Amino acid sequence: MQQQSIKIDLSDRSYAIEIGTDLLGNVANVSDLPKASSALIITNDTVAPLYADCLRKALKNSYQQIECLVLPDGEEHKNWQTLNKIFDALLQNQCDRKTVLFALGGGVIGDMTGFAAACYMRGVPFVQVPTTLLAQVDSSVGGKTAINHPMGKNMIGAFYQPQLVVCDLATLDTLPARELSAGLAEVIKYGPIADMAFMEWLESSMDALLARDRTALAYAVRRCCEIKAWVVGQDERESGLRAILNFGHTFGHAIEAGMGYGAWLHGEGVGAGMVMAAELSQRLGLVDAGFVARLRALVQRAGLPLNGPVLDVVDNAGRYLQLMRVDKKAEAGEIRFVVIDGPGRAVVRAAPDALVREVIDACCS
Ligand code: NAD
Ligand code: GLY
């Protein structure tokens, strides 16, 4: 399979996303790596036994000193304590301003490594090597880095761009099926917000994606990265347009925080959250029932939950509203939702609490 390259155009912060198979073991030839004498691979205890040796060997002619830090796996570890382990390793190994951090893993490793890179010595270079579908189509691209706070998802972080993203599709072979489905949620979102032709392609290609057909995966990763590059190139710091990439996330983040990080996967929250956001769009008179039904069908075929969980048996909608007020899109305590205002188009807007309650009551079980 031919290697494909997509550029994120951000003047002096521009970089390439390289997509292909078996890139990990050949990473020094895939693209120019940041020059330095030392590198730190940051990964977790699930991914390390699978891929850390391969990456380390592939880097050995590019860096004199290569260390590997293995963190505990899981969304519940995306916090200050784990972040501090990265700073400890950087200091213990006398890493300097040029030391390159390699984020080897899914979105949790990518978000934490990126945040550590933004902070250590006020900024060191980092390379994203995403090994989940979700990270390849979304989290490794665009420079959002963060950790969670018990009161809100991704609330502490920074915009900090990587210098290179290397998506090796072969790593997806070892991904558990549940994680593949979670990644498909972020794939699906690009259709309704930006590209109905892509949504149609997904409707006809979902079986191939679930079967991990390399050609289908390569096209999905490429198209998602192209759309994300187009959005991020116009609005790097989310002063407007970029918020559409959060379709389904306002409800989804409430689910993740409300259930306790790790109970629902991020992509599962986004799956059920997109259904809720589509239902809200319909109640606001922006899309018809046919559109909502199409989105529901796609979410279901991807193996994702259609309904959100009950977070509070006494006042479930009230609990969702309380959690959703702690959202980066909220302004002056008013929750703002990404809604679909016509197939392939999204906007951000507030909605009456009563309508949101109606959606939550209809969509949680
Ligand atoms: P994850 O990082 O937890 O990875 C999912 C699971 O798969 C983990 O258990 C991981 O160890 C395992 N894994 C990773 N690669 C594997 C492989 N090749 N084979 C076998 N197992 C593998 O979760 P995720 O879905 O990749 O990312 C979710 C995170 O990304 C959330 O924290 C979310 O907030 C964040 N996110 C960030 C952005 C952004 O723009 N920065 C966008 C979307 C999501
Ligand atoms: N995942 C949303 C964003 O990158 O903006």
GROMACS .gro file of C-alpha atoms and ligand atoms in nm:
model
  414
    1MET     CA    1   0.000   0.000   0.000
    2GLN     CA    2   0.137   0.340  -0.098
    3GLN     CA    3   0.221   0.584   0.179
    4GLN     CA    4   0.000   0.895   0.177
    5SER     CA    5   0.088   1.233   0.315
    6ILE     CA    6  -0.144   1.512   0.433
    7LYS     CA    7  -0.021   1.853   0.538
    8ILE     CA    8  -0.151   2.051   0.834
    9ASP     CA    9  -0.097   2.406   0.719
   10LEU     CA   10  -0.020   2.631   1.016
   11SER     CA   11   0.266   2.853   0.894
   12ASP     CA   12   0.572   2.783   1.114
   13ARG     CA   13   0.381   2.510   1.300
   14SER     CA   14   0.295   2.312   0.986
   15TYR     CA   15   0.356   1.936   0.980
   16ALA     CA   16   0.279   1.618   0.792
   17ILE     CA   17   0.050   1.327   0.869
   18GLU     CA   18   0.196   1.013   0.710
   19ILE     CA   19  -0.048   0.724   0.654
   20GLY     CA   20   0.048   0.374   0.544
   21THR     CA   21   0.131   0.023   0.655
   22ASP     CA   22   0.440  -0.094   0.839
   23LEU     CA   23   0.562   0.261   0.896
   24LEU     CA   24   0.651   0.202   1.262
   25GLY     CA   25   0.959  -0.012   1.194
   26ASN     CA   26   1.070   0.227   0.923
   27VAL     CA   27   0.986   0.555   1.092
   28ALA     CA   28   1.322   0.720   1.021
   29ASN     CA   29   1.259   0.686   0.648
   30VAL     CA   30   0.892   0.788   0.657
   31SER     CA   31   0.963   1.156   0.701
   32ASP     CA   32   1.223   1.389   0.853
   33LEU     CA   33   1.235   1.335   1.229
   34PRO     CA   34   1.312   1.626   1.463
   35LYS     CA   35   1.687   1.640   1.517
   36ALA     CA   36   1.819   1.588   1.871
   37SER     CA   37   2.057   1.369   2.066
   38SER     CA   38   1.785   1.211   2.281
   39ALA     CA   39   1.432   1.079   2.252
   40LEU     CA   40   1.175   0.956   2.504
   41ILE     CA   41   0.908   0.710   2.391
   42ILE     CA   42   0.596   0.744   2.606
   43THR     CA   43   0.353   0.455   2.591
   44ASN     CA   44   0.142   0.233   2.818
   45ASP     CA   45   0.155  -0.121   2.954
   46THR     CA   46  -0.078  -0.254   2.682
   47VAL     CA   47   0.093  -0.097   2.383
   48ALA     CA   48   0.454  -0.133   2.503
   49PRO     CA   49   0.479  -0.513   2.465
   50LEU     CA   50   0.328  -0.486   2.116
   51TYR     CA   51   0.517  -0.196   1.958
   52ALA     CA   52   0.776  -0.024   2.181
   53ASP     CA   53   1.072  -0.241   2.076
   54CYS     CA   54   0.992  -0.195   1.709
   55LEU     CA   55   0.982   0.184   1.745
   56ARG     CA   56   1.293   0.195   1.961
   57LYS     CA   57   1.490  -0.008   1.703
   58ALA     CA   58   1.365   0.213   1.422
   59LEU     CA   59   1.489   0.525   1.605
   60LYS     CA   60   1.831   0.394   1.701
   61ASN     CA   61   2.023   0.560   1.416
   62SER     CA   62   1.847   0.894   1.472
   63TYR     CA   63   1.911   0.948   1.846
   64GLN     CA   64   2.209   0.862   2.070
   65GLN     CA   65   1.995   0.810   2.380
   66ILE     CA   66   1.647   0.654   2.362
   67GLU     CA   67   1.446   0.594   2.679
   68CYS     CA   68   1.101   0.442   2.711
   69LEU     CA   69   0.844   0.535   2.976
   70VAL     CA   70   0.559   0.287   3.027
   71LEU     CA   71   0.251   0.439   3.194
   72PRO     CA   72  -0.053   0.257   3.330
   73ASP     CA   73  -0.321   0.208   3.065
   74GLY     CA   74  -0.662   0.373   3.088
   75GLU     CA   75  -0.865   0.692   3.072
   76GLU     CA   76  -0.877   0.691   3.453
   77HIS     CA   77  -0.499   0.758   3.448
   78LYS     CA   78  -0.526   1.068   3.229
   79ASN     CA   79  -0.457   1.295   3.523
   80TRP     CA   80  -0.197   1.502   3.714
   81GLN     CA   81  -0.040   1.201   3.887
   82THR     CA   82   0.040   1.027   3.558
   83LEU     CA   83   0.146   1.349   3.389
   84ASN     CA   84   0.395   1.399   3.670
   85LYS     CA   85   0.551   1.059   3.591
   86ILE     CA   86   0.641   1.200   3.249
   87PHE     CA   87   0.809   1.504   3.406
   88ASP     CA   88   0.991   1.274   3.652
   89ALA     CA   89   1.126   1.063   3.363
   90LEU     CA   90   1.229   1.370   3.165
   91LEU     CA   91   1.423   1.510   3.460
   92GLN     CA   92   1.571   1.176   3.574
   93ASN     CA   93   1.705   1.117   3.223
   94GLN     CA   94   1.842   1.474   3.200
   95CYS     CA   95   1.634   1.544   2.894
   96ASP     CA   96   1.705   1.882   2.740
   97ARG     CA   97   1.517   2.137   2.530
   98LYS     CA   98   1.568   1.939   2.211
   99THR     CA   99   1.467   1.596   2.346
  100VAL     CA  100   1.192   1.456   2.124
  101LEU     CA  101   0.891   1.290   2.287
  102PHE     CA  102   0.727   1.010   2.089
  103ALA     CA  103   0.363   0.941   2.187
  104LEU     CA  104   0.309   0.572   2.109
  105GLY     CA  105  -0.050   0.469   2.177
  106GLY     CA  106  -0.409   0.593   2.163
  107GLY     CA  107  -0.558   0.930   2.243
  108VAL     CA  108  -0.487   0.907   2.616
  109ILE     CA  109  -0.111   0.871   2.560
  110GLY     CA  110  -0.119   1.128   2.278
  111ASP     CA  111  -0.306   1.392   2.482
  112MET     CA  112  -0.085   1.348   2.790
  113THR     CA  113   0.244   1.334   2.597
  114GLY     CA  114   0.146   1.646   2.403
  115PHE     CA  115   0.062   1.832   2.722
  116ALA     CA  116   0.392   1.724   2.882
  117ALA     CA  117   0.577   1.837   2.565
  118ALA     CA  118   0.402   2.176   2.584
  119CYS     CA  119   0.509   2.224   2.948
  120TYR     CA  120   0.856   2.068   2.985
  121MET     CA  121   1.112   2.348   2.967
  122ARG     CA  122   0.825   2.555   2.817
  123GLY     CA  123   0.809   2.334   2.510
  124VAL     CA  124   0.995   2.043   2.352
  125PRO     CA  125   0.925   1.875   2.016
  126PHE     CA  126   0.693   1.577   1.999
  127VAL     CA  127   0.584   1.320   1.742
  128GLN     CA  128   0.249   1.143   1.744
  129VAL     CA  129   0.253   0.771   1.664
  130PRO     CA  130  -0.117   0.687   1.705
  131THR     CA  131  -0.207   0.319   1.735
  132THR     CA  132  -0.588   0.337   1.770
  133LEU     CA  133  -0.834   0.425   1.497
  134LEU     CA  134  -0.965   0.710   1.711
  135ALA     CA  135  -0.619   0.858   1.751
  136GLN     CA  136  -0.536   0.818   1.380
  137VAL     CA  137  -0.851   0.996   1.261
  138ASP     CA  138  -0.873   1.262   1.529
  139SER     CA  139  -0.677   1.299   1.852
  140SER     CA  140  -0.322   1.286   1.711
  141VAL     CA  141  -0.397   1.570   1.471
  142GLY     CA  142  -0.458   1.935   1.550
  143GLY     CA  143  -0.263   1.996   1.870
  144LYS     CA  144  -0.526   1.966   2.140
  145THR     CA  145  -0.354   1.824   2.448
  146ALA     CA  146  -0.505   1.773   2.792
  147ILE     CA  147  -0.568   1.578   3.108
  148ASN     CA  148  -0.904   1.524   3.279
  149HIS     CA  149  -1.031   1.681   3.602
  150PRO     CA  150  -1.280   1.484   3.814
  151MET     CA  151  -1.532   1.760   3.741
  152GLY     CA  152  -1.477   1.780   3.369
  153LYS     CA  153  -1.321   1.604   3.073
  154ASN     CA  154  -1.003   1.749   2.915
  155MET     CA  155  -1.041   2.066   3.121
  156ILE     CA  156  -0.667   2.120   3.184
  157GLY     CA  157  -0.451   2.144   2.873
  158ALA     CA  158  -0.288   2.343   2.598
  159PHE     CA  159  -0.288   2.385   2.221
  160TYR     CA  160   0.049   2.247   2.115
  161GLN     CA  161   0.118   2.100   1.772
  162PRO     CA  162   0.326   1.787   1.709
  163GLN     CA  163   0.606   1.802   1.452
  164LEU     CA  164   0.493   1.488   1.273
  165VAL     CA  165   0.211   1.231   1.287
  166VAL     CA  166   0.280   0.873   1.175
  167CYS     CA  167  -0.031   0.656   1.128
  168ASP     CA  168   0.065   0.292   1.078
  169LEU     CA  169  -0.254   0.109   0.977
  170ALA     CA  170  -0.094  -0.227   1.060
  171THR     CA  171  -0.110  -0.142   1.430
  172LEU     CA  172  -0.491  -0.151   1.406
  173ASP     CA  173  -0.474  -0.530   1.360
  174THR     CA  174  -0.426  -0.578   1.735
  175LEU     CA  175  -0.694  -0.330   1.844
  176PRO     CA  176  -0.982  -0.490   2.041
  177ALA     CA  177  -1.317  -0.480   1.855
  178ARG     CA  178  -1.472  -0.252   2.115
  179GLU     CA  179  -1.192   0.003   2.058
  180LEU     CA  180  -1.235  -0.020   1.681
  181SER     CA  181  -1.603   0.068   1.724
  182ALA     CA  182  -1.510   0.357   1.953
  183GLY     CA  183  -1.282   0.491   1.680
  184LEU     CA  184  -1.562   0.462   1.425
  185ALA     CA  185  -1.764   0.715   1.627
  186GLU     CA  186  -1.507   0.986   1.547
  187VAL     CA  187  -1.498   0.865   1.185
  188ILE     CA  188  -1.876   0.891   1.153
  189LYS     CA  189  -1.887   1.245   1.296
  190TYR     CA  190  -1.704   1.392   0.994
  191GLY     CA  191  -1.996   1.301   0.762
  192PRO     CA  192  -2.287   1.493   0.916
  193ILE     CA  193  -2.073   1.797   1.005
  194ALA     CA  194  -1.882   1.837   0.679
  195ASP     CA  195  -1.915   1.578   0.405
  196MET     CA  196  -2.234   1.391   0.312
  197ALA     CA  197  -2.051   1.204   0.033
  198PHE     CA  198  -1.827   1.059   0.308
  199MET     CA  199  -2.138   0.964   0.508
  200GLU     CA  200  -2.272   0.778   0.202
  201TRP     CA  201  -1.934   0.606   0.161
  202LEU     CA  202  -1.952   0.500   0.527
  203GLU     CA  203  -2.301   0.359   0.476
  204SER     CA  204  -2.168   0.132   0.202
  205SER     CA  205  -1.830   0.058   0.363
  206MET     CA  206  -1.911  -0.009   0.729
  207ASP     CA  207  -1.874  -0.387   0.690
  208ALA     CA  208  -1.532  -0.345   0.529
  209LEU     CA  209  -1.419  -0.113   0.809
  210LEU     CA  210  -1.538  -0.356   1.076
  211ALA     CA  211  -1.350  -0.633   0.893
  212ARG     CA  212  -1.037  -0.405   0.906
  213ASP     CA  213  -1.002  -0.400   0.532
  214ARG     CA  214  -0.679  -0.201   0.482
  215THR     CA  215  -0.799  -0.014   0.173
  216ALA     CA  216  -1.117   0.098   0.350
  217LEU     CA  217  -0.925   0.197   0.665
  218ALA     CA  218  -0.668   0.389   0.461
  219TYR     CA  219  -0.943   0.587   0.288
  220ALA     CA  220  -1.127   0.657   0.616
  221VAL     CA  221  -0.811   0.776   0.795
  222ARG     CA  222  -0.710   0.990   0.497
  223ARG     CA  223  -1.052   1.152   0.449
  224CYS     CA  224  -1.095   1.225   0.822
  225CYS     CA  225  -0.747   1.378   0.841
  226GLU     CA  226  -0.817   1.587   0.528
  227ILE     CA  227  -1.134   1.728   0.683
  228LYS     CA  228  -0.962   1.788   1.015
  229ALA     CA  229  -0.668   1.958   0.837
  230TRP     CA  230  -0.915   2.185   0.655
  231VAL     CA  231  -1.088   2.282   0.981
  232VAL     CA  232  -0.774   2.321   1.196
  233GLY     CA  233  -0.599   2.518   0.919
  234GLN     CA  234  -0.873   2.782   0.949
  235ASP     CA  235  -0.925   2.783   1.325
  236GLU     CA  236  -0.634   2.629   1.517
  237ARG     CA  237  -0.748   2.752   1.862
  238GLU     CA  238  -1.122   2.695   1.828
  239SER     CA  239  -1.241   3.052   1.819
  240GLY     CA  240  -1.526   2.941   1.595
  241LEU     CA  241  -1.535   2.676   1.320
  242ARG     CA  242  -1.325   2.412   1.500
  243ALA     CA  243  -1.603   2.358   1.755
  244ILE     CA  244  -1.796   2.158   1.492
  245LEU     CA  245  -1.544   1.875   1.552
  246ASN     CA  246  -1.711   1.839   1.892
  247PHE     CA  247  -2.037   1.708   1.743
  248GLY     CA  248  -2.182   1.467   2.003
  249HIS     CA  249  -1.910   1.556   2.255
  250THR     CA  250  -2.113   1.778   2.490
  251PHE     CA  251  -2.342   1.486   2.576
  252GLY     CA  252  -2.053   1.238   2.541
  253HIS     CA  253  -1.823   1.415   2.785
  254ALA     CA  254  -2.109   1.430   3.040
  255ILE     CA  255  -2.148   1.053   3.003
  256GLU     CA  256  -1.774   0.990   3.053
  257ALA     CA  257  -1.744   1.215   3.359
  258GLY     CA  258  -2.082   1.107   3.503
  259MET     CA  259  -2.008   0.735   3.473
  260GLY     CA  260  -1.648   0.773   3.600
  261TYR     CA  261  -1.362   0.793   3.347
  262GLY     CA  262  -1.304   0.462   3.173
  263ALA     CA  263  -1.649   0.308   3.229
  264TRP     CA  264  -1.772   0.431   2.891
  265LEU     CA  265  -1.508   0.466   2.619
  266HIS     CA  266  -1.472   0.816   2.475
  267GLY     CA  267  -1.598   0.694   2.136
  268GLU     CA  268  -1.899   0.525   2.296
  269GLY     CA  269  -1.996   0.852   2.463
  270VAL     CA  270  -1.954   1.030   2.130
  271GLY     CA  271  -2.170   0.766   1.954
  272ALA     CA  272  -2.466   0.805   2.190
  273GLY     CA  273  -2.390   1.180   2.211
  274MET     CA  274  -2.419   1.223   1.832
  275VAL     CA  275  -2.762   1.058   1.840
  276MET     CA  276  -2.870   1.300   2.116
  277ALA     CA  277  -2.727   1.600   1.929
  278ALA     CA  278  -2.908   1.489   1.612
  279GLU     CA  279  -3.234   1.451   1.806
  280LEU     CA  280  -3.181   1.802   1.943
  281SER     CA  281  -3.119   1.931   1.590
  282GLN     CA  282  -3.448   1.780   1.479
  283ARG     CA  283  -3.638   1.932   1.773
  284LEU     CA  284  -3.484   2.269   1.684
  285GLY     CA  285  -3.631   2.226   1.333
  286LEU     CA  286  -3.290   2.204   1.164
  287VAL     CA  287  -3.300   1.850   1.019
  288ASP     CA  288  -3.578   1.602   0.945
  289ALA     CA  289  -3.650   1.262   1.103
  290GLY     CA  290  -3.502   1.084   0.800
  291PHE     CA  291  -3.160   1.236   0.867
  292VAL     CA  292  -3.170   1.136   1.234
  293ALA     CA  293  -3.269   0.780   1.135
  294ARG     CA  294  -2.972   0.758   0.893
  295LEU     CA  295  -2.730   0.867   1.164
  296ARG     CA  296  -2.883   0.626   1.415
  297ALA     CA  297  -2.845   0.338   1.167
  298LEU     CA  298  -2.478   0.419   1.109
  299VAL     CA  299  -2.400   0.447   1.481
  300GLN     CA  300  -2.573   0.114   1.544
  301ARG     CA  301  -2.391  -0.063   1.258
  302ALA     CA  302  -2.059   0.059   1.398
  303GLY     CA  303  -2.139  -0.136   1.715
  304LEU     CA  304  -2.190   0.173   1.929
  305PRO     CA  305  -2.456   0.241   2.191
  306LEU     CA  306  -2.757   0.440   2.066
  307ASN     CA  307  -2.879   0.538   2.411
  308GLY     CA  308  -2.697   0.721   2.688
  309PRO     CA  309  -2.682   0.575   3.040
  310VAL     CA  310  -2.896   0.693   3.331
  311LEU     CA  311  -2.663   0.903   3.546
  312ASP     CA  312  -2.914   0.983   3.822
  313VAL     CA  313  -3.230   0.788   3.899
  314VAL     CA  314  -3.403   1.089   4.056
  315ASP     CA  315  -3.323   1.365   3.806
  316ASN     CA  316  -3.128   1.221   3.515
  317ALA     CA  317  -3.172   1.519   3.282
  318GLY     CA  318  -3.075   1.753   3.568
  319ARG     CA  319  -2.751   1.560   3.623
  320TYR     CA  320  -2.664   1.572   3.250
  321LEU     CA  321  -2.731   1.949   3.247
  322GLN     CA  322  -2.515   1.999   3.556
  323LEU     CA  323  -2.224   1.808   3.396
  324MET     CA  324  -2.266   1.978   3.059
  325ARG     CA  325  -2.229   2.323   3.215
  326VAL     CA  326  -1.862   2.225   3.276
  327ASP     CA  327  -1.780   2.226   2.905
  328LYS     CA  328  -1.528   2.433   2.715
  329LYS     CA  329  -1.798   2.560   2.478
  330ALA     CA  330  -2.017   2.689   2.763
  331GLU     CA  331  -2.034   3.066   2.793
  332ALA     CA  332  -2.152   3.245   3.109
  333GLY     CA  333  -2.301   2.917   3.236
  334GLU     CA  334  -2.500   2.865   2.915
  335ILE     CA  335  -2.444   2.528   2.746
  336ARG     CA  336  -2.376   2.545   2.372
  337PHE     CA  337  -2.428   2.242   2.149
  338VAL     CA  338  -2.295   2.145   1.810
  339VAL     CA  339  -2.610   2.084   1.608
  340ILE     CA  340  -2.661   1.983   1.246
  341ASP     CA  341  -2.833   2.263   1.055
  342GLY     CA  342  -2.865   2.071   0.730
  343PRO     CA  343  -2.697   1.754   0.604
  344GLY     CA  344  -2.319   1.811   0.598
  345ARG     CA  345  -2.334   2.140   0.794
  346ALA     CA  346  -2.295   2.209   1.166
  347VAL     CA  347  -2.327   2.515   1.388
  348VAL     CA  348  -2.284   2.584   1.759
  349ARG     CA  349  -2.582   2.719   1.950
  350ALA     CA  350  -2.764   2.723   2.281
  351ALA     CA  351  -3.093   2.539   2.328
  352PRO     CA  352  -3.373   2.577   2.582
  353ASP     CA  353  -3.322   2.350   2.886
  354ALA     CA  354  -3.672   2.208   2.839
  355LEU     CA  355  -3.583   2.084   2.491
  356VAL     CA  356  -3.254   1.936   2.611
  357ARG     CA  357  -3.439   1.760   2.894
  358GLU     CA  358  -3.683   1.616   2.638
  359VAL     CA  359  -3.391   1.476   2.433
  360ILE     CA  360  -3.220   1.324   2.738
  361ASP     CA  361  -3.545   1.168   2.859
  362ALA     CA  362  -3.600   1.017   2.513
  363CYS     CA  363  -3.241   0.896   2.465
  364CYS     CA  364  -3.131   0.747   2.798
  365SER     CA  365  -3.206   0.402   2.933
  366NAD     P1  366  -0.698   0.498   2.455
  366NAD     O1  367  -0.582   0.583   2.435
  366NAD     O2  368  -0.741   0.470   2.593
  366NAD     O3  369  -0.674   0.362   2.376
  366NAD     C1  370  -0.774   0.265   2.380
  366NAD     C2  371  -0.723   0.129   2.430
  366NAD     O4  372  -0.656   0.062   2.324
  366NAD     C3  373  -0.624   0.137   2.543
  366NAD     O5  374  -0.646   0.029   2.630
  366NAD     C4  375  -0.491   0.121   2.471
  366NAD     O6  376  -0.389   0.073   2.555
  366NAD     C5  377  -0.526   0.022   2.366
  366NAD     N1  378  -0.445   0.023   2.246
  366NAD     C6  379  -0.394   0.130   2.182
  366NAD     N2  380  -0.340   0.092   2.066
  366NAD     C7  381  -0.354  -0.041   2.058
  366NAD     C8  382  -0.320  -0.137   1.960
  366NAD     N3  383  -0.267  -0.102   1.842
  366NAD     N4  384  -0.347  -0.267   1.985
  366NAD     C9  385  -0.407  -0.303   2.101
  366NAD     N5  386  -0.447  -0.217   2.196
  366NAD    C10  387  -0.420  -0.086   2.173
  366NAD     O7  388  -0.827   0.559   2.381
  366NAD     P2  389  -0.850   0.629   2.240
  366NAD     O8  390  -0.986   0.590   2.200
  366NAD     O9  391  -0.738   0.605   2.148
  366NAD    O10  392  -0.847   0.784   2.278
  366NAD    C11  393  -0.943   0.841   2.363
  366NAD    C12  394  -0.884   0.964   2.424
  366NAD    O11  395  -0.856   1.059   2.321
  366NAD    C13  396  -0.977   1.034   2.522
  366NAD    O12  397  -0.906   1.070   2.636
  366NAD    C14  398  -1.023   1.158   2.448
  366NAD    O13  399  -1.054   1.264   2.531
  366NAD    C15  400  -0.903   1.186   2.361
  366NAD     N6  401  -0.934   1.263   2.239
  366NAD    C16  402  -0.857   1.371   2.213
  366NAD    C17  403  -0.877   1.443   2.097
  366NAD    C18  404  -0.787   1.559   2.063
  366NAD    O14  405  -0.816   1.632   1.968
  366NAD     N7  406  -0.677   1.576   2.133
  366NAD    C19  407  -0.979   1.405   2.008
  366NAD    C20  408  -1.055   1.293   2.039
  366NAD    C21  409  -1.031   1.222   2.156
  367GLY     N1  410  -1.145   1.650   1.858
  367GLY     C1  411  -1.190   1.784   1.846
  367GLY     C2  412  -1.084   1.877   1.800
  367GLY     O1  413  -0.973   1.839   1.772
  367GLY     O2  414  -1.110   1.992   1.791
   0.00000   0.00000   0.00000
